Amino acid sequence: MTKTIYPGQTIGIIGGGQLGRMMALAAKEAGFKIAVLDPSMESPCGQVADIRIVAPYNDETALEELAEVSDVITYEFENIDYEGLKRLTEIAYVPQGAELVRITQNRITEKAEIRKANVPVAEYIIATSPLELNAQIDEIGFPSIVKTAFGGYDGKGQVMLHNKEDLPLADPLFEHGACVAEAYVPFTKEISVIVQRNGNGETYCLPVGENIHKHHILHETIVPARVSDIILTQATEAAQQIADHLQLVGTLAVEMFVLEDDTIVINELAPRPHNSGHYSIEGCTISQFHQHIRAICGWPLRKPALFQPTVMVNVLGEHVVPLSKAILKYPNWSIHLYGKDEAKTKRKMGHVTILTDDINKTLKEIKHSGIWSE
Ligand code: ADP
Ligand code: MG
């Protein structure tokens, strides 16, 4: 049953990273209180929360405590313990449910559901051992990418195979359980759609973002994506179709490949706000975080529109010092830093958003700033 949650009530968030922080900041504008469960006291979200529960994400007592203080509970990442979340749905109001997490935390169930939604994924096989992988690999051929079914992110838990001789490279992945091997998709672009839906079935997609990765980590999102109108329509329809099939409540990020022949293939799903949607904070009439809060609080959603073409660029550990030195030079840059203490190399520390009337000029400005040169 869909409930309405009002300002003054408390939103509980499992996970205290930057996604939780940006959800919390959006919610606090409307006067909600925030409770966060995270193992660290000074987590990015903990710093802006009203109540901090410091414990592992799957600590049963901590989850009960979160249930006790929260009027509604959401999560900011998908690798939470499914059983724990499921128990939580019995003692607290979790409008997103636990099923979406079960499906998306395992690439095998995720791909199966995408197919059920009638949307294309890359050809794939499932293997529980190197032996099984060897026996089936001819079905997809080379190049192919082997991915652990559980727990991968930012390209971790993946191995690319160019030929049969490469097969042993995938052996260590099986220490983490079953794997999916998929045919390499010769994409021309990577794009993503953030789709958001409330308990009444009201659904909106953010404008399609074009994603540029460096070392398997998102580097830039460019909006609108520089693809044909046919692709924009297909991408939005695919995201909508998946959201309907999954009876989504909350936020789902759909990562896609664009092919030369103007078709798309779905890469993966994330059941939460996504790095490629951060541009919406300044770029759109409603951000992915505000819309997420509206969706889980049973509020009507707002149709997102883009104010202006927008570029988002990620700030990793190695970019923090050069960025600080450049802040005074670029009044048009919106600076976001997540309050993480240690600026480790490749750690996501923040992002910069730039609204522009000339995307190429802005991409050059980013490049010439020297901050992201490596
Ligand atoms: P992660 O969970 O680490 O984001 P992804 O499945 O999104 O894992 O893979 C990371 C990146 O690797 C993708 O953004 C894409 O650039 C590349 N990649 C993954 N799968 C394929 C594929 N089947 N074909 C081509 N490139 C792929
Ligand atoms: Mg990905």
Short mmCIF file of C-alpha atoms and ligand atoms in Angstrom, two decimals:
data_model
loop_
_atom_site.label_atom_id
_atom_site.label_comp_id
_atom_site.label_asym_id
_atom_site.label_seq_id
_atom_site.Cartn_x
_atom_site.Cartn_y
_atom_site.Cartn_z
CA MET A 1 0.00 0.00 0.00
CA THR A 2 1.32 3.43 -0.95
CA LYS A 3 1.66 5.83 1.96
CA THR A 4 2.27 9.55 1.88
CA ILE A 5 5.26 10.73 3.90
CA TYR A 6 5.28 14.37 5.00
CA PRO A 7 7.98 16.90 5.91
CA GLY A 8 8.96 16.50 9.54
CA GLN A 9 8.89 12.72 9.19
CA THR A 10 12.09 10.69 8.94
CA ILE A 11 13.58 9.04 5.86
CA GLY A 12 15.96 6.18 6.67
CA ILE A 13 18.77 5.51 4.21
CA ILE A 14 20.81 2.31 4.10
CA GLY A 15 24.30 3.34 3.03
CA GLY A 16 26.07 6.59 3.76
CA GLY A 17 27.93 7.29 0.50
CA GLN A 18 27.55 10.22 -1.87
CA LEU A 19 24.26 8.96 -3.29
CA GLY A 20 22.78 8.87 0.21
CA ARG A 21 24.20 12.31 0.89
CA MET A 22 22.63 13.85 -2.21
CA MET A 23 19.29 12.14 -1.44
CA ALA A 24 19.49 13.52 2.09
CA LEU A 25 20.32 17.06 0.93
CA ALA A 26 17.34 17.01 -1.44
CA ALA A 27 15.04 15.66 1.28
CA LYS A 28 16.19 18.15 3.86
CA GLU A 29 15.19 21.04 1.60
CA ALA A 30 11.62 19.94 2.08
CA GLY A 31 12.03 19.54 5.82
CA PHE A 32 12.40 15.77 6.11
CA LYS A 33 14.65 14.33 8.77
CA ILE A 34 17.31 11.82 7.77
CA ALA A 35 18.51 8.69 9.52
CA VAL A 36 21.43 6.82 7.98
CA LEU A 37 22.89 3.38 8.55
CA ASP A 38 26.58 3.14 7.67
CA PRO A 39 29.63 1.49 9.26
CA SER A 40 31.45 4.81 9.32
CA MET A 41 30.60 7.69 11.68
CA GLU A 42 31.71 10.44 9.28
CA SER A 43 30.22 9.02 6.07
CA PRO A 44 29.26 11.53 3.33
CA CYS A 45 25.59 11.07 4.26
CA GLY A 46 26.26 10.85 8.00
CA GLN A 47 27.66 14.38 7.87
CA VAL A 48 24.28 15.78 6.82
CA ALA A 49 21.98 13.32 8.64
CA ASP A 50 19.96 13.91 11.79
CA ILE A 51 20.39 10.37 13.11
CA ARG A 52 23.42 8.17 12.51
CA ILE A 53 23.37 4.45 13.16
CA VAL A 54 26.95 3.24 12.93
CA ALA A 55 27.01 -0.48 12.12
CA PRO A 56 27.48 -2.88 9.20
CA TYR A 57 24.68 -2.70 6.60
CA ASN A 58 23.37 -6.16 7.43
CA ASP A 59 23.53 -5.86 11.24
CA GLU A 60 20.12 -7.05 12.35
CA THR A 61 19.88 -4.90 15.47
CA ALA A 62 20.99 -1.83 13.51
CA LEU A 63 18.34 -2.48 10.84
CA GLU A 64 15.72 -2.77 13.59
CA GLU A 65 16.92 0.49 15.04
CA LEU A 66 16.66 2.12 11.61
CA ALA A 67 13.11 0.76 11.27
CA GLU A 68 12.26 2.17 14.69
CA VAL A 69 13.30 5.75 13.87
CA SER A 70 12.22 5.90 10.18
CA ASP A 71 8.82 6.55 8.61
CA VAL A 72 10.08 5.30 5.24
CA ILE A 73 13.29 3.47 4.30
CA THR A 74 15.32 3.61 1.10
CA TYR A 75 18.82 2.49 0.11
CA GLU A 76 21.62 4.04 -1.88
CA PHE A 77 23.32 0.92 -3.21
CA GLU A 78 22.32 -2.53 -4.39
CA ASN A 79 24.87 -4.74 -2.67
CA ILE A 80 22.98 -4.78 0.60
CA ASP A 81 22.03 -8.07 2.12
CA TYR A 82 18.81 -9.16 0.40
CA GLU A 83 17.57 -11.25 3.35
CA GLY A 84 18.15 -8.33 5.72
CA LEU A 85 16.25 -5.96 3.43
CA LYS A 86 13.43 -8.46 3.07
CA ARG A 87 13.08 -8.75 6.85
CA LEU A 88 13.06 -4.97 7.00
CA THR A 89 10.08 -4.83 4.63
CA GLU A 90 8.13 -6.77 7.28
CA ILE A 91 8.85 -4.37 10.13
CA ALA A 92 9.15 -1.03 8.31
CA TYR A 93 7.75 0.89 5.34
CA VAL A 94 10.05 0.11 2.38
CA PRO A 95 8.04 1.16 -0.69
CA GLN A 96 10.75 -0.04 -3.09
CA GLY A 97 10.48 -3.57 -1.67
CA ALA A 98 13.34 -6.06 -1.68
CA GLU A 99 12.68 -7.81 -4.98
CA LEU A 100 14.42 -5.21 -7.16
CA VAL A 101 17.58 -5.56 -5.09
CA ARG A 102 17.44 -9.36 -5.36
CA ILE A 103 17.17 -9.11 -9.15
CA THR A 104 19.78 -6.43 -9.78
CA GLN A 105 22.46 -7.62 -7.38
CA ASN A 106 22.96 -10.70 -9.51
CA ARG A 107 23.78 -10.29 -13.21
CA ILE A 108 22.09 -13.63 -13.97
CA THR A 109 18.66 -12.66 -12.65
CA GLU A 110 19.11 -9.11 -13.95
CA LYS A 111 19.69 -10.22 -17.54
CA ALA A 112 16.82 -12.71 -17.36
CA GLU A 113 14.42 -9.95 -16.25
CA ILE A 114 15.60 -7.54 -18.94
CA ARG A 115 14.85 -10.23 -21.51
CA LYS A 116 11.44 -10.83 -19.94
CA ALA A 117 10.76 -7.11 -20.38
CA ASN A 118 11.36 -7.70 -24.09
CA VAL A 119 14.43 -5.54 -24.28
CA PRO A 120 17.70 -6.77 -25.85
CA VAL A 121 20.83 -7.70 -23.88
CA ALA A 122 24.15 -8.97 -25.27
CA GLU A 123 24.31 -12.71 -26.02
CA TYR A 124 25.45 -14.40 -22.82
CA ILE A 125 26.14 -17.69 -21.12
CA ILE A 126 26.16 -18.63 -17.44
CA ALA A 127 29.02 -20.64 -15.95
CA THR A 128 29.73 -21.79 -12.41
CA SER A 129 33.28 -23.04 -13.14
CA PRO A 130 36.13 -22.57 -15.65
CA LEU A 131 35.17 -25.96 -17.07
CA GLU A 132 31.63 -24.83 -17.80
CA LEU A 133 32.94 -21.62 -19.31
CA ASN A 134 35.27 -23.52 -21.67
CA ALA A 135 32.46 -25.87 -22.68
CA GLN A 136 30.08 -23.06 -23.70
CA ILE A 137 32.29 -20.21 -24.87
CA ASP A 138 31.80 -21.04 -28.55
CA GLU A 139 28.15 -20.02 -28.21
CA ILE A 140 29.22 -16.39 -27.84
CA GLY A 141 32.72 -16.47 -29.35
CA PHE A 142 35.44 -13.81 -28.95
CA PRO A 143 36.01 -11.13 -27.92
CA SER A 144 33.91 -11.72 -24.82
CA ILE A 145 33.72 -10.35 -21.31
CA VAL A 146 33.41 -12.53 -18.23
CA LYS A 147 31.80 -10.85 -15.22
CA THR A 148 31.18 -12.15 -11.71
CA ALA A 149 27.44 -12.48 -11.18
CA PHE A 150 27.68 -10.76 -7.77
CA GLY A 151 29.40 -7.68 -6.49
CA GLY A 152 31.20 -6.05 -9.45
CA TYR A 153 31.41 -2.29 -9.95
CA ASP A 154 33.54 0.19 -11.93
CA GLY A 155 34.86 -2.66 -14.07
CA LYS A 156 35.97 -4.73 -11.07
CA GLY A 157 35.28 -8.47 -11.29
CA GLN A 158 35.55 -8.49 -15.09
CA VAL A 159 37.95 -10.00 -17.58
CA MET A 160 38.05 -9.54 -21.33
CA LEU A 161 38.91 -12.60 -23.42
CA HIS A 162 40.30 -12.19 -26.94
CA ASN A 163 40.78 -15.86 -27.76
CA LYS A 164 40.80 -19.39 -26.32
CA GLU A 165 44.31 -18.88 -24.87
CA ASP A 166 42.88 -16.10 -22.66
CA LEU A 167 40.35 -18.40 -20.97
CA PRO A 168 42.53 -19.05 -17.86
CA LEU A 169 42.45 -15.30 -17.15
CA ALA A 170 38.86 -15.78 -16.01
CA ASP A 171 39.68 -18.56 -13.52
CA PRO A 172 40.09 -16.27 -10.46
CA LEU A 173 36.64 -14.75 -11.03
CA PHE A 174 35.00 -18.07 -10.13
CA GLU A 175 36.34 -17.74 -6.57
CA HIS A 176 33.51 -15.23 -6.18
CA GLY A 177 30.88 -17.67 -7.45
CA ALA A 178 29.02 -17.99 -10.74
CA CYS A 179 29.89 -15.78 -13.69
CA VAL A 180 28.21 -14.43 -16.78
CA ALA A 181 30.16 -14.32 -20.02
CA GLU A 182 28.81 -11.99 -22.65
CA ALA A 183 29.67 -11.26 -26.24
CA TYR A 184 31.64 -8.05 -26.66
CA VAL A 185 29.27 -5.38 -28.01
CA PRO A 186 31.01 -3.17 -30.61
CA PHE A 187 29.28 -0.05 -29.36
CA THR A 188 29.66 3.43 -30.81
CA LYS A 189 28.44 5.12 -27.63
CA GLU A 190 27.39 4.31 -24.08
CA ILE A 191 24.25 6.02 -22.81
CA SER A 192 22.04 5.78 -19.75
CA VAL A 193 18.49 6.55 -18.78
CA ILE A 194 17.37 7.22 -15.23
CA VAL A 195 13.76 6.13 -14.89
CA GLN A 196 11.72 6.94 -11.80
CA ARG A 197 8.31 5.70 -10.79
CA ASN A 198 6.05 6.12 -7.77
CA GLY A 199 3.67 3.62 -6.21
CA ASN A 200 0.81 4.89 -8.40
CA GLY A 201 2.69 3.96 -11.55
CA GLU A 202 3.51 7.54 -12.50
CA THR A 203 6.78 7.28 -14.48
CA TYR A 204 9.31 9.76 -15.86
CA CYS A 205 12.73 9.43 -17.47
CA LEU A 206 15.51 11.97 -17.22
CA PRO A 207 16.94 13.17 -20.54
CA VAL A 208 19.29 10.53 -22.00
CA GLY A 209 22.93 10.93 -20.94
CA GLU A 210 25.98 10.01 -22.98
CA ASN A 211 28.66 8.42 -20.83
CA ILE A 212 32.39 8.51 -21.37
CA HIS A 213 34.43 6.13 -19.22
CA LYS A 214 38.13 6.23 -18.39
CA HIS A 215 39.71 3.11 -16.88
CA HIS A 216 36.17 1.64 -16.53
CA ILE A 217 35.10 4.53 -14.29
CA LEU A 218 32.57 7.10 -15.47
CA HIS A 219 34.45 10.24 -16.50
CA GLU A 220 31.91 12.49 -18.22
CA THR A 221 28.18 12.54 -18.84
CA ILE A 222 27.00 14.71 -21.73
CA VAL A 223 23.35 15.67 -22.01
CA PRO A 224 21.59 15.49 -24.37
CA ALA A 225 23.41 12.39 -25.59
CA ARG A 226 24.80 12.99 -29.07
CA VAL A 227 22.81 10.21 -30.73
CA SER A 228 19.95 10.10 -33.22
CA ASP A 229 16.34 10.82 -32.25
CA ILE A 230 15.59 7.18 -33.00
CA ILE A 231 18.04 6.14 -30.29
CA LEU A 232 16.67 8.69 -27.81
CA THR A 233 13.17 7.29 -28.28
CA GLN A 234 14.29 3.66 -28.14
CA ALA A 235 16.36 4.28 -25.02
CA THR A 236 13.54 5.99 -23.16
CA GLU A 237 11.00 3.38 -24.21
CA ALA A 238 13.31 0.54 -23.15
CA ALA A 239 13.84 2.09 -19.71
CA GLN A 240 10.10 2.61 -19.33
CA GLN A 241 9.39 -0.96 -20.39
CA ILE A 242 11.84 -2.35 -17.83
CA ALA A 243 10.42 -0.10 -15.10
CA ASP A 244 6.89 -1.29 -15.85
CA HIS A 245 7.92 -4.93 -16.02
CA LEU A 246 9.64 -4.65 -12.62
CA GLN A 247 6.79 -2.56 -11.16
CA LEU A 248 9.48 -0.12 -10.13
CA VAL A 249 9.07 2.18 -7.17
CA GLY A 250 11.92 4.66 -6.79
CA THR A 251 14.82 4.94 -9.20
CA LEU A 252 16.34 2.64 -11.78
CA ALA A 253 19.39 3.54 -13.87
CA VAL A 254 19.58 1.70 -17.18
CA GLU A 255 23.01 1.57 -18.86
CA MET A 256 22.92 0.90 -22.60
CA PHE A 257 25.18 0.44 -25.59
CA VAL A 258 24.41 2.17 -28.89
CA LEU A 259 25.27 0.22 -32.03
CA GLU A 260 26.24 1.47 -35.46
CA ASP A 261 22.89 0.41 -36.95
CA ASP A 262 20.92 2.70 -34.58
CA THR A 263 19.84 -0.01 -32.18
CA ILE A 264 20.50 -0.39 -28.47
CA VAL A 265 21.52 -3.22 -26.18
CA ILE A 266 21.02 -2.98 -22.42
CA ASN A 267 24.22 -3.35 -20.42
CA GLU A 268 23.15 -3.26 -16.79
CA LEU A 269 20.73 -1.86 -14.24
CA ALA A 270 21.22 -0.06 -10.94
CA PRO A 271 18.17 0.26 -8.64
CA ARG A 272 19.15 3.69 -7.30
CA PRO A 273 20.22 7.17 -8.34
CA HIS A 274 23.25 6.90 -10.60
CA ASN A 275 26.46 8.80 -11.22
CA SER A 276 25.30 9.52 -14.77
CA GLY A 277 22.25 11.34 -13.36
CA HIS A 278 24.15 13.82 -11.19
CA TYR A 279 23.93 16.38 -13.99
CA SER A 280 20.21 16.69 -13.21
CA ILE A 281 20.88 18.60 -9.96
CA GLU A 282 21.62 21.76 -11.96
CA GLY A 283 20.68 20.64 -15.48
CA CYS A 284 17.03 19.68 -15.01
CA THR A 285 13.83 21.13 -13.61
CA ILE A 286 13.92 18.24 -11.14
CA SER A 287 16.97 16.27 -10.04
CA GLN A 288 17.16 12.50 -9.76
CA PHE A 289 17.47 12.93 -5.98
CA HIS A 290 14.40 15.15 -5.54
CA GLN A 291 12.38 12.85 -7.78
CA HIS A 292 13.56 9.79 -5.83
CA ILE A 293 12.41 11.35 -2.57
CA ARG A 294 9.04 12.27 -4.16
CA ALA A 295 8.65 8.69 -5.44
CA ILE A 296 9.32 6.97 -2.11
CA CYS A 297 7.24 9.50 -0.19
CA GLY A 298 4.22 8.85 -2.41
CA TRP A 299 4.23 12.36 -3.88
CA PRO A 300 3.24 13.04 -7.49
CA LEU A 301 6.28 13.13 -9.76
CA ARG A 302 7.38 16.09 -11.82
CA LYS A 303 8.15 15.89 -15.53
CA PRO A 304 11.88 16.54 -15.90
CA ALA A 305 13.05 19.00 -18.54
CA LEU A 306 16.60 20.04 -19.41
CA PHE A 307 17.34 23.73 -18.85
CA GLN A 308 20.36 23.72 -21.13
CA PRO A 309 22.88 21.22 -22.51
CA THR A 310 24.91 20.00 -19.54
CA VAL A 311 28.23 18.27 -18.96
CA MET A 312 29.08 16.45 -15.73
CA VAL A 313 32.65 15.44 -15.02
CA ASN A 314 33.72 13.21 -12.13
CA VAL A 315 36.28 14.28 -9.57
CA LEU A 316 38.42 11.36 -8.42
CA GLY A 317 41.03 11.42 -5.64
CA GLU A 318 43.82 12.57 -7.93
CA HIS A 319 41.69 15.48 -9.22
CA VAL A 320 40.85 17.11 -5.89
CA VAL A 321 43.96 19.26 -5.47
CA PRO A 322 44.10 20.50 -9.07
CA LEU A 323 40.36 21.21 -8.94
CA SER A 324 40.71 23.31 -5.79
CA LYS A 325 43.35 25.37 -7.51
CA ALA A 326 41.04 25.96 -10.50
CA ILE A 327 37.80 26.82 -8.69
CA LEU A 328 38.37 30.57 -8.82
CA LYS A 329 38.98 30.45 -12.58
CA TYR A 330 35.66 28.87 -13.55
CA PRO A 331 32.63 30.67 -12.13
CA ASN A 332 30.38 28.64 -14.45
CA TRP A 333 31.35 25.32 -12.82
CA SER A 334 29.10 23.91 -10.09
CA ILE A 335 31.36 22.17 -7.61
CA HIS A 336 30.23 19.10 -5.67
CA LEU A 337 32.48 17.42 -3.14
CA TYR A 338 31.19 14.59 -1.01
CA GLY A 339 33.11 15.20 2.22
CA LYS A 340 35.21 12.04 2.01
CA ASP A 341 38.33 12.40 4.13
CA GLU A 342 40.88 10.42 2.14
CA ALA A 343 41.43 11.47 -1.49
CA LYS A 344 42.60 8.05 -2.66
CA THR A 345 43.49 7.67 -6.33
CA LYS A 346 40.42 6.67 -8.41
CA ARG A 347 38.06 7.16 -5.45
CA LYS A 348 34.96 9.16 -6.38
CA MET A 349 35.32 12.38 -4.37
CA GLY A 350 32.92 14.68 -6.16
CA HIS A 351 31.79 16.00 -9.52
CA VAL A 352 31.54 19.22 -11.50
CA THR A 353 28.47 20.22 -13.50
CA ILE A 354 28.57 22.76 -16.30
CA LEU A 355 25.52 24.13 -18.13
CA THR A 356 26.47 25.32 -21.57
CA ASP A 357 25.22 26.47 -24.95
CA ASP A 358 28.18 24.83 -26.66
CA ILE A 359 29.04 21.28 -25.59
CA ASN A 360 32.23 21.13 -27.66
CA LYS A 361 33.50 24.34 -26.16
CA THR A 362 32.80 23.03 -22.66
CA LEU A 363 34.49 19.69 -23.34
CA LYS A 364 37.53 21.65 -24.50
CA GLU A 365 37.39 23.83 -21.40
CA ILE A 366 37.43 20.69 -19.22
CA LYS A 367 40.32 19.25 -21.20
CA HIS A 368 42.36 22.44 -21.22
CA SER A 369 41.91 22.92 -17.47
CA GLY A 370 44.53 20.16 -17.11
CA ILE A 371 42.72 18.70 -14.09
CA TRP A 372 41.74 15.47 -15.84
CA SER A 373 44.91 14.95 -17.82
CA GLU A 374 46.07 11.39 -17.54
P1 ADP B 1 30.20 -2.21 -13.82
O1 ADP B 1 29.25 -2.87 -12.86
O2 ADP B 1 31.62 -2.33 -13.38
O3 ADP B 1 29.78 -0.83 -14.23
P2 ADP B 1 29.55 -2.97 -16.55
O4 ADP B 1 28.89 -4.25 -16.89
O5 ADP B 1 28.77 -1.73 -16.70
O6 ADP B 1 30.14 -3.15 -15.08
O7 ADP B 1 30.89 -2.87 -17.40
C1 ADP B 1 31.80 -1.77 -17.29
C2 ADP B 1 32.16 -1.25 -18.66
O8 ADP B 1 32.80 -2.28 -19.43
C3 ADP B 1 30.98 -0.82 -19.50
O9 ADP B 1 30.58 0.50 -19.18
C4 ADP B 1 31.55 -0.96 -20.90
O10 ADP B 1 32.39 0.13 -21.23
C5 ADP B 1 32.39 -2.20 -20.79
N1 ADP B 1 31.61 -3.39 -21.14
C6 ADP B 1 30.92 -4.17 -20.29
N2 ADP B 1 30.27 -5.17 -20.93
C7 ADP B 1 30.55 -5.02 -22.24
C8 ADP B 1 30.20 -5.72 -23.43
N3 ADP B 1 29.42 -6.81 -23.41
N4 ADP B 1 30.68 -5.26 -24.61
C9 ADP B 1 31.47 -4.16 -24.67
N5 ADP B 1 31.86 -3.46 -23.59
C10 ADP B 1 31.40 -3.87 -22.38
MG MG B 2 28.28 -0.23 -15.44
#
